[in-house]
PDB file of C-alpha atoms in Angstrom:
ATOM      1  CA  MET A1059      45.889  -3.031  78.641  1.00 45.00           C
ATOM      2  CA  SER A1060      44.342  -0.285  77.342  1.00 43.00           C
ATOM      3  CA  PRO A1061      46.524   2.251  76.743  1.00 47.00           C
ATOM      4  CA  PRO A1062      46.911   4.965  79.649  1.00 47.00           C
ATOM      5  CA  GLY A1063      43.370   7.200  78.921  1.00 46.00           C
ATOM      6  CA  ARG A1064      42.031   5.154  77.284  1.00 44.00           C
ATOM      7  CA  SER A1065      38.965   2.611  78.336  1.00 41.00           C
ATOM      8  CA  ALA A1066      38.606  -0.729  76.579  1.00 42.00           C
ATOM      9  CA  ILE A1067      35.815  -1.217  74.581  1.00 42.00           C
ATOM     10  CA  ILE A1068      35.727  -5.402  73.917  1.00 40.00           C
ATOM     11  CA  ARG A1069      32.443  -6.265  71.730  1.00 46.00           C
ATOM     12  CA  HIS A1070      31.058  -9.827  71.732  1.00 45.00           C
ATOM     13  CA  PRO A1071      31.133 -11.562  68.270  1.00 45.00           C
ATOM     14  CA  SER A1072      27.702 -11.747  68.069  1.00 46.00           C
ATOM     15  CA  SER A1073      27.109  -7.587  68.528  1.00 45.00           C
ATOM     16  CA  LEU A1074      29.308  -7.285  66.659  1.00 43.00           C
ATOM     17  CA  ARG A1075      27.184  -9.576  63.966  1.00 46.00           C
ATOM     18  CA  GLY A1076      24.267  -7.748  64.370  1.00 45.00           C
ATOM     19  CA  THR A1077      25.971  -4.577  64.032  1.00 45.00           C
ATOM     20  CA  MET A1078      27.530  -5.993  60.281  1.00 44.00           C
ATOM     21  CA  SER A1079      23.686  -7.171  59.679  1.00 45.00           C
ATOM     22  CA  GLN A1080      21.876  -2.959  60.465  1.00 49.00           C
ATOM     23  CA  GLU A1081      24.977  -2.058  58.217  1.00 52.00           C
ATOM     24  CA  HIS A1082      24.513  -4.463  55.018  1.00 55.00           C
ATOM     25  CA  PRO A1083      21.059  -5.991  54.423  1.00 52.00           C
ATOM     26  CA  ARG A1084      21.267  -9.752  53.756  1.00 59.00           C
ATOM     27  CA  PRO A1085      20.809 -11.124  50.314  1.00 56.00           C
ATOM     28  CA  ALA A1086      16.363 -12.068  51.127  1.00 55.00           C
ATOM     29  CA  SER A1087      15.967  -8.521  51.957  1.00 57.00           C
ATOM     30  CA  ARG A1088      17.016  -6.961  49.329  1.00 54.00           C
ATOM     31  CA  LEU A1089      15.002  -9.686  47.656  1.00 51.00           C
ATOM     32  CA  ARG A1090      12.444  -8.773  49.367  1.00 56.00           C
ATOM     33  CA  PHE A1091      11.983  -5.093  49.445  1.00 51.00           C
ATOM     34  CA  LEU A1092      12.468  -5.219  45.226  1.00 51.00           C
ATOM     35  CA  ALA A1093      10.503  -8.119  44.528  1.00 52.00           C
ATOM     36  CA  PRO A1094       7.582  -5.142  44.691  1.00 57.00           C
ATOM     37  CA  LEU A1095       8.173  -2.804  42.878  1.00 48.00           C
ATOM     38  CA  ALA A1096      10.164  -5.459  39.939  1.00 49.00           C
ATOM     39  CA  LEU A1097       6.716  -6.395  39.807  1.00 48.00           C
ATOM     40  CA  THR A1098       5.077  -2.428  39.866  1.00 52.00           C
ATOM     41  CA  GLY A1099       7.441  -2.612  36.841  1.00 52.00           C
ATOM     42  CA  LEU A1100       6.118  -5.245  34.985  1.00 51.00           C
ATOM     43  CA  LEU A1101       2.654  -4.552  35.468  1.00 60.00           C
ATOM     44  CA  ALA A1102       3.139  -0.486  34.641  1.00 68.00           C
ATOM     45  CA  MET A1103       4.402  -1.485  31.277  1.00 75.00           C
ATOM     46  CA  PRO A1104       1.579  -2.838  29.338  1.00 83.00           C
ATOM     47  CA  ALA A1105      -0.597   0.271  30.920  1.00 85.00           C
ATOM     48  CA  ALA A1106       2.791   2.843  29.533  1.00 90.00           C
ATOM     49  CA  TYR A1107       2.132   1.229  26.566  1.00 91.00           C
ATOM     50  CA  LEU A1108      -1.583   1.496  26.197  1.00 92.00           C
ATOM     51  CA  GLN A1109      -1.477   4.892  27.251  1.00 93.00           C
ATOM     52  CA  ALA A1110       1.580   5.370  24.089  1.00 92.00           C
ATOM     53  CA  ALA A1111      -0.305   3.425  20.913  1.00 94.00           C
ATOM     54  CA  LEU A1112      -3.658   5.850  22.656  1.00 93.00           C
ATOM     55  CA  ALA A1113      -1.714   9.581  22.376  1.00 95.00           C
ATOM     56  CA  LEU A1114       0.291   8.980  19.492  1.00 95.00           C
ATOM     57  CA  GLY A1115      -2.829   7.611  18.028  1.00 95.00           C
ATOM     58  CA  LEU A1116      -4.870  10.297  18.357  1.00 95.00           C
ATOM     59  CA  LEU A1117      -2.372  12.376  17.060  1.00 97.00           C
ATOM     60  CA  PRO A1118      -2.059  12.553  13.341  1.00 96.00           C
ATOM     61  CA  ALA A1119       0.505  12.382  10.785  1.00 97.00           C
ATOM     62  CA  ASN A1120       0.034  14.082   7.784  1.00 97.00           C
ATOM     63  CA  ARG A1121      -2.550  16.614   9.238  1.00 94.00           C
ATOM     64  CA  ASP A1122      -2.944  18.515   6.374  1.00 94.00           C
ATOM     65  CA  TRP A1123      -3.706  16.109   3.540  1.00 94.00           C
ATOM     66  CA  GLN A1124      -6.899  15.644   1.540  1.00 93.00           C
ATOM     67  CA  ALA A1125      -8.631  13.070  -0.886  1.00 93.00           C
ATOM     68  CA  PRO A1126      -8.274  14.554  -4.847  1.00 94.00           C
ATOM     69  CA  ALA A1127     -11.199  14.344  -6.226  1.00 93.00           C
ATOM     70  CA  ALA A1128     -10.608  11.792  -8.498  1.00 94.00           C
ATOM     71  CA  GLY A1129      -7.722   8.852  -8.363  1.00 96.00           C
ATOM     72  CA  ILE A1130      -6.198   6.080  -7.463  1.00 98.00           C
ATOM     73  CA  PRO A1131      -8.774   3.455  -5.188  1.00 97.00           C
ATOM     74  CA  ILE A1132      -6.858   2.166  -1.950  1.00 98.00           C
ATOM     75  CA  TYR A1133      -9.035   0.303   0.731  1.00 98.00           C
ATOM     76  CA  LEU A1134      -7.761   0.333   4.949  1.00 98.00           C
ATOM     77  CA  ASP A1135      -9.277  -3.191   5.920  1.00 98.00           C
ATOM     78  CA  SER A1136      -9.606  -4.601   9.338  1.00 97.00           C
ATOM     79  CA  ASN A1137     -10.034  -7.740  10.450  1.00 93.00           C
ATOM     80  CA  GLY A1138     -11.198  -6.467  14.248  1.00 91.00           C
ATOM     81  CA  VAL A1139      -6.807  -7.650  15.379  1.00 90.00           C
ATOM     82  CA  HIS A1140      -4.921  -7.064  11.743  1.00 94.00           C
ATOM     83  CA  THR A1141      -5.081  -4.554   8.862  1.00 98.00           C
ATOM     84  CA  GLY A1142      -3.613  -4.444   5.504  1.00 98.00           C
ATOM     85  CA  LEU A1143      -4.127  -3.171   2.332  1.00 98.00           C
ATOM     86  CA  VAL A1144      -6.326  -3.772  -0.034  1.00 98.00           C
ATOM     87  CA  LEU A1145      -4.840  -2.270  -4.165  1.00 98.00           C
ATOM     88  CA  PRO A1146      -6.391  -2.853  -7.696  1.00 98.00           C
ATOM     89  CA  MET A1147      -4.716  -5.691  -8.835  1.00 98.00           C
ATOM     90  CA  ARG A1148      -3.248  -2.962 -12.466  1.00 97.00           C
ATOM     91  CA  ASN A1149      -3.601   0.420 -13.258  1.00 97.00           C
ATOM     92  CA  SER A1150      -1.286   1.409 -15.402  1.00 95.00           C
ATOM     93  CA  GLN A1151       1.697   2.573 -12.992  1.00 95.00           C
ATOM     94  CA  MET A1152       1.159  -1.402 -10.762  1.00 98.00           C
ATOM     95  CA  ASP A1153       0.186  -5.108 -11.889  1.00 98.00           C
ATOM     96  CA  TRP A1154       0.476  -6.864  -8.695  1.00 98.00           C
ATOM     97  CA  SER A1155      -0.361 -10.572 -10.607  1.00 98.00           C
ATOM     98  CA  ALA A1156       3.113  -9.761 -12.396  1.00 97.00           C
ATOM     99  CA  ARG A1157       5.008  -9.304  -8.294  1.00 97.00           C
ATOM    100  CA  PHE A1158       2.819 -12.044  -7.109  1.00 98.00           C
ATOM    101  CA  PRO A1159       1.417 -13.681 -10.081  1.00 98.00           C
ATOM    102  CA  PRO A1160      -1.833 -16.441  -9.652  1.00 98.00           C
ATOM    103  CA  ARG A1161       0.043 -19.843  -9.852  1.00 98.00           C
ATOM    104  CA  GLN A1162       1.075 -19.390  -6.611  1.00 98.00           C
ATOM    105  CA  ILE A1163      -2.115 -19.386  -5.458  1.00 98.00           C
ATOM    106  CA  LEU A1164      -3.866 -22.755  -4.760  1.00 98.00           C
ATOM    107  CA  ARG A1165      -7.418 -22.071  -7.358  1.00 98.00           C
ATOM    108  CA  ALA A1166      -5.631 -19.480  -9.803  1.00 98.00           C
ATOM    109  CA  ASP A1167      -8.847 -20.869 -11.917  1.00 98.00           C
ATOM    110  CA  ARG A1168     -11.325 -19.554  -9.583  1.00 98.00           C
ATOM    111  CA  PHE A1169      -9.391 -16.648  -8.549  1.00 98.00           C
ATOM    112  CA  ALA A1170      -6.779 -14.863 -11.359  1.00 98.00           C
ATOM    113  CA  ALA A1171      -9.417 -12.432 -12.882  1.00 98.00           C
ATOM    114  CA  SER A1172      -9.779 -10.996  -9.743  1.00 98.00           C
ATOM    115  CA  PRO A1173      -9.641  -7.010  -9.312  1.00 98.00           C
ATOM    116  CA  TYR A1174      -8.105  -6.481  -6.248  1.00 98.00           C
ATOM    117  CA  ILE A1175      -5.188  -7.194  -3.750  1.00 98.00           C
ATOM    118  CA  ALA A1176      -5.055  -7.758  -0.649  1.00 98.00           C
ATOM    119  CA  ILE A1177      -1.310  -7.189   0.691  1.00 98.00           C
ATOM    120  CA  GLY A1178      -0.694  -7.416   4.098  1.00 98.00           C
ATOM    121  CA  TRP A1179       2.970  -7.139   6.666  1.00 98.00           C
ATOM    122  CA  GLY A1180       3.048  -9.667   9.710  1.00 95.00           C
ATOM    123  CA  SER A1181       4.303 -12.141  11.983  1.00 94.00           C
ATOM    124  CA  ARG A1182       5.997 -15.367  10.373  1.00 94.00           C
ATOM    125  CA  THR A1183       5.012 -17.156  13.490  1.00 90.00           C
ATOM    126  CA  PHE A1184       0.815 -15.695  13.720  1.00 87.00           C
ATOM    127  CA  PHE A1185       0.983 -16.330   9.903  1.00 90.00           C
ATOM    128  CA  LEU A1186       2.379 -19.582   9.218  1.00 90.00           C
ATOM    129  CA  GLN A1187       1.662 -21.337  13.008  1.00 84.00           C
ATOM    130  CA  THR A1188      -1.563 -20.173  13.850  1.00 75.00           C
ATOM    131  CA  GLN A1189      -4.656 -20.725  10.771  1.00 66.00           C
ATOM    132  CA  THR A1190      -7.149 -20.338  12.693  1.00 67.00           C
ATOM    133  CA  TRP A1191      -7.306 -19.128  17.400  1.00 63.00           C
ATOM    134  CA  ALA A1192      -6.691 -22.519  18.015  1.00 69.00           C
ATOM    135  CA  ASP A1193      -3.673 -23.457  16.964  1.00 69.00           C
ATOM    136  CA  LEU A1194      -2.142 -19.904  19.031  1.00 63.00           C
ATOM    137  CA  THR A1195      -1.040 -21.188  22.207  1.00 71.00           C
ATOM    138  CA  PRO A1196       1.127 -18.591  24.440  1.00 72.00           C
ATOM    139  CA  GLY A1197       4.183 -19.715  24.067  1.00 70.00           C
ATOM    140  CA  LYS A1198       3.430 -19.000  19.896  1.00 65.00           C
ATOM    141  CA  ALA A1199       2.223 -15.435  21.017  1.00 66.00           C
ATOM    142  CA  LEU A1200       5.547 -14.762  23.774  1.00 70.00           C
ATOM    143  CA  ALA A1201       8.129 -15.986  21.017  1.00 66.00           C
ATOM    144  CA  ALA A1202       6.030 -13.098  18.220  1.00 64.00           C
ATOM    145  CA  LEU A1203       5.478 -10.732  20.816  1.00 69.00           C
ATOM    146  CA  ALA A1204       8.953 -10.774  21.558  1.00 75.00           C
ATOM    147  CA  SER A1205      10.538 -10.006  17.951  1.00 83.00           C
ATOM    148  CA  ASP A1206       9.424 -12.223  15.111  1.00 91.00           C
ATOM    149  CA  ASP A1207      10.847 -13.346  11.710  1.00 95.00           C
ATOM    150  CA  SER A1208       8.027 -11.500   9.451  1.00 97.00           C
ATOM    151  CA  VAL A1209       6.014 -12.458   6.098  1.00 98.00           C
ATOM    152  CA  LEU A1210       3.448 -10.785   3.200  1.00 98.00           C
ATOM    153  CA  HIS A1211       0.076 -12.114   3.328  1.00 98.00           C
ATOM    154  CA  VAL A1212      -1.328 -11.648  -0.527  1.00 98.00           C
ATOM    155  CA  GLU A1213      -4.514 -12.268  -1.077  1.00 98.00           C
ATOM    156  CA  TYR A1214      -7.133 -12.728  -4.414  1.00 98.00           C
ATOM    157  CA  GLN A1215      -9.852 -10.963  -3.619  1.00 98.00           C
ATOM    158  CA  PRO A1216     -13.882  -9.153  -5.676  1.00 98.00           C
ATOM    159  CA  GLN A1217     -14.560  -5.723  -5.267  1.00 97.00           C
ATOM    160  CA  PRO A1218     -14.670  -4.435  -1.525  1.00 97.00           C
ATOM    161  CA  SER A1219     -17.497  -3.100   0.132  1.00 96.00           C
ATOM    162  CA  GLU A1220     -16.885  -0.128   1.944  1.00 96.00           C
ATOM    163  CA  SER A1221     -18.181  -0.305   5.767  1.00 96.00           C
ATOM    164  CA  ALA A1222     -17.049   0.324   9.122  1.00 95.00           C
ATOM    165  CA  ASN A1223     -14.294  -2.119   8.692  1.00 97.00           C
ATOM    166  CA  THR A1224     -13.181  -1.404   5.435  1.00 98.00           C
ATOM    167  CA  ARG A1225     -12.761   1.963   4.847  1.00 98.00           C
ATOM    168  CA  LYS A1226     -11.528   3.213   1.260  1.00 97.00           C
ATOM    169  CA  MET A1227      -9.556   6.268  -0.304  1.00 97.00           C
ATOM    170  CA  LEU A1228      -8.779   7.791  -3.314  1.00 97.00           C
ATOM    171  CA  LEU A1229      -4.468   8.541  -3.964  1.00 98.00           C
ATOM    172  CA  THR A1230      -2.898  10.650  -6.909  1.00 97.00           C
ATOM    173  CA  PRO A1231      -0.201   8.749  -9.246  1.00 97.00           C
ATOM    174  CA  GLY A1232       2.197  10.328  -6.865  1.00 97.00           C
ATOM    175  CA  GLN A1233       1.235   9.173  -3.504  1.00 98.00           C
ATOM    176  CA  TYR A1234       0.583   5.387  -4.902  1.00 98.00           C
ATOM    177  CA  ALA A1235       3.430   5.078  -6.665  1.00 98.00           C
ATOM    178  CA  LYS A1236       5.063   5.867  -3.257  1.00 98.00           C
ATOM    179  CA  LEU A1237       3.095   3.715  -1.702  1.00 98.00           C
ATOM    180  CA  VAL A1238       3.810   1.369  -4.420  1.00 98.00           C
ATOM    181  CA  ASP A1239       7.171   1.654  -3.864  1.00 98.00           C
ATOM    182  CA  PHE A1240       7.333   0.757  -0.120  1.00 98.00           C
ATOM    183  CA  ILE A1241       5.414  -2.146  -0.259  1.00 98.00           C
ATOM    184  CA  SER A1242       7.986  -2.889  -2.924  1.00 97.00           C
ATOM    185  CA  GLN A1243      10.926  -2.704  -0.708  1.00 98.00           C
ATOM    186  CA  SER A1244       9.044  -4.323   2.805  1.00 98.00           C
ATOM    187  CA  MET A1245      10.169  -7.909   0.497  1.00 97.00           C
ATOM    188  CA  PRO A1246      13.785  -9.232  -0.217  1.00 98.00           C
ATOM    189  CA  ILE A1247      13.871 -10.321  -3.956  1.00 96.00           C
ATOM    190  CA  ASP A1248      15.770 -13.105  -5.866  1.00 96.00           C
ATOM    191  CA  ALA A1249      18.956 -12.831  -8.442  1.00 95.00           C
ATOM    192  CA  ASP A1250      15.453 -12.537 -10.665  1.00 93.00           C
ATOM    193  CA  GLY A1251      13.856  -9.218  -8.785  1.00 93.00           C
ATOM    194  CA  LYS A1252      10.748 -11.660  -7.925  1.00 96.00           C
ATOM    195  CA  PRO A1253       9.462 -12.327  -4.466  1.00 98.00           C
ATOM    196  CA  LEU A1254      10.234 -14.863  -2.183  1.00 98.00           C
ATOM    197  CA  TRP A1255       7.719 -17.145  -2.897  1.00 98.00           C
ATOM    198  CA  LEU A1256       6.737 -19.944   0.690  1.00 98.00           C
ATOM    199  CA  LYS A1257       5.325 -21.757  -1.356  1.00 96.00           C
ATOM    200  CA  ASP A1258       4.050 -24.786   1.038  1.00 93.00           C
ATOM    201  CA  TYR A1259       1.476 -21.516   3.431  1.00 96.00           C
ATOM    202  CA  HIS A1260      -1.889 -20.950   1.992  1.00 96.00           C
ATOM    203  CA  TYR A1261      -4.799 -20.244   4.340  1.00 95.00           C
ATOM    204  CA  ASP A1262      -7.797 -20.361   1.076  1.00 96.00           C
ATOM    205  CA  GLY A1263      -7.298 -20.689  -2.523  1.00 98.00           C
ATOM    206  CA  ASN A1264      -6.374 -17.330  -3.716  1.00 98.00           C
ATOM    207  CA  ASP A1265      -3.999 -16.494  -1.630  1.00 98.00           C
ATOM    208  CA  ALA A1266      -0.380 -17.028  -0.990  1.00 98.00           C
ATOM    209  CA  PHE A1267       2.966 -15.877   1.447  1.00 98.00           C
ATOM    210  CA  TYR A1268       6.380 -14.171   0.869  1.00 98.00           C
ATOM    211  CA  GLN A1269       9.079 -13.164   2.467  1.00 98.00           C
ATOM    212  CA  ALA A1270       8.943  -9.953   3.939  1.00 98.00           C
ATOM    213  CA  ASN A1271      12.241  -7.029   5.487  1.00 98.00           C
ATOM    214  CA  GLY A1272      11.991  -6.411   9.362  1.00 96.00           C
ATOM    215  CA  ASN A1273      10.902  -8.174  12.634  1.00 95.00           C
ATOM    216  CA  TYR A1274       7.603  -8.104  14.526  1.00 95.00           C
ATOM    217  CA  ASN A1275       7.471  -6.190  17.257  1.00 94.00           C
ATOM    218  CA  PRO A1276       5.347  -4.824  20.569  1.00 93.00           C
ATOM    219  CA  LEU A1277       6.748  -1.918  18.251  1.00 94.00           C
ATOM    220  CA  MET A1278       6.733  -3.039  15.267  1.00 96.00           C
ATOM    221  CA  THR A1279       2.642  -4.578  14.354  1.00 96.00           C
ATOM    222  CA  CYS A1280       0.914  -5.390  11.976  1.00 96.00           C
ATOM    223  CA  ASN A1281      -1.121  -2.558  11.927  1.00 97.00           C
ATOM    224  CA  GLN A1282       1.832   0.257  12.083  1.00 98.00           C
ATOM    225  CA  TRP A1283       3.042  -1.494   8.843  1.00 98.00           C
ATOM    226  CA  THR A1284      -0.643  -0.400   7.045  1.00 98.00           C
ATOM    227  CA  ARG A1285       0.538   2.875   9.356  1.00 98.00           C
ATOM    228  CA  ASN A1286       4.394   3.518   8.036  1.00 98.00           C
ATOM    229  CA  ALA A1287       2.841   2.733   4.351  1.00 98.00           C
ATOM    230  CA  LEU A1288       0.008   4.850   4.102  1.00 98.00           C
ATOM    231  CA  ASN A1289       2.514   7.458   5.742  1.00 98.00           C
ATOM    232  CA  ALA A1290       4.362   6.611   3.087  1.00 98.00           C
ATOM    233  CA  ALA A1291       1.824   8.034   0.334  1.00 98.00           C
ATOM    234  CA  GLY A1292       1.306  10.886   2.338  1.00 97.00           C
ATOM    235  CA  VAL A1293      -2.336   9.900   3.377  1.00 96.00           C
ATOM    236  CA  ARG A1294      -3.569  11.041   6.766  1.00 97.00           C
ATOM    237  CA  THR A1295      -2.815   8.556   9.498  1.00 98.00           C
ATOM    238  CA  ALA A1296      -1.690   8.108  13.160  1.00 97.00           C
ATOM    239  CA  LEU A1297       1.261   8.830  14.616  1.00 97.00           C
ATOM    240  CA  TRP A1298       1.743   5.631  16.171  1.00 97.00           C
ATOM    241  CA  SER A1299      -0.571   3.271  16.073  1.00 96.00           C
ATOM    242  CA  PRO A1300       0.557  -1.271  17.057  1.00 96.00           C
ATOM    243  CA  PHE A1301      -3.442  -1.865  17.411  1.00 96.00           C
ATOM    244  CA  GLY A1302      -5.586  -0.775  14.217  1.00 96.00           C
ATOM    245  CA  GLN A1303      -8.185   1.812  14.801  1.00 96.00           C
ATOM    246  CA  ALA A1304      -6.769   4.915  14.484  1.00 97.00           C
ATOM    247  CA  LEU A1305      -5.856   3.459  11.390  1.00 98.00           C
ATOM    248  CA  LEU A1306      -9.784   3.148  10.919  1.00 97.00           C
ATOM    249  CA  TRP A1307     -10.447   6.711  12.155  1.00 96.00           C
ATOM    250  CA  HIS A1308      -7.956   9.258  10.648  1.00 96.00           C
ATOM    251  CA  ALA A1309      -8.832   7.504   7.561  1.00 95.00           C
ATOM    252  CA  GLY A1310     -12.812   8.212   8.095  1.00 86.00           C
ATOM    253  CA  SER A1311     -12.505  11.733   9.539  1.00 75.00           C
TER     254      SER A1311
END
């Protein structure tokens, strides 16, 4: 019996279940609620990335840099996706043929006397496992974009021709020294102070690959490495540039 002055309330088990389900949504209901939010977040990430790349690519680092009237010529070079730097093979400050000797390219007989050397940094997977676009698979792309080891790609080259994708810049000896130091810090060396050559990898008769420091990822791309190199030299460049277009724009401004 109920205590005096109080009415007995008896709830059916089914009504209890209904009350509990209203207070505590079932996991399936939560998933139906959260799934659209998660999808929206995933779709928003690429858009935010592109917006940040555009905004920070337009903003300059080393805003007040002025090219000297005379100096050491270097070139910013792009193939539309990847950028690198083309430097004099040798001058009074640096002999790149001593750092990356011609015996490590396939056709030293043909290219050893090249006056310029191109140096680029990038994903080990992209460089070594995708020598043509036909070799690129979604799995390789995702693995590289998530995080990947890095390599330096070095090419013996002729005198560059200026174009929309190849921009010439002049550096003072001090600026060039800073650029050389940045590139040198981008590669591990052996006990003899030599870069770690990846012997079995080439695209053509004039190139070679070497182990590099750092990891490739969406924030640190091949183009961002080029940007960091130019920034180290004090050249006007983008604040952040995972793509190459901003680098070319600043180099031409």
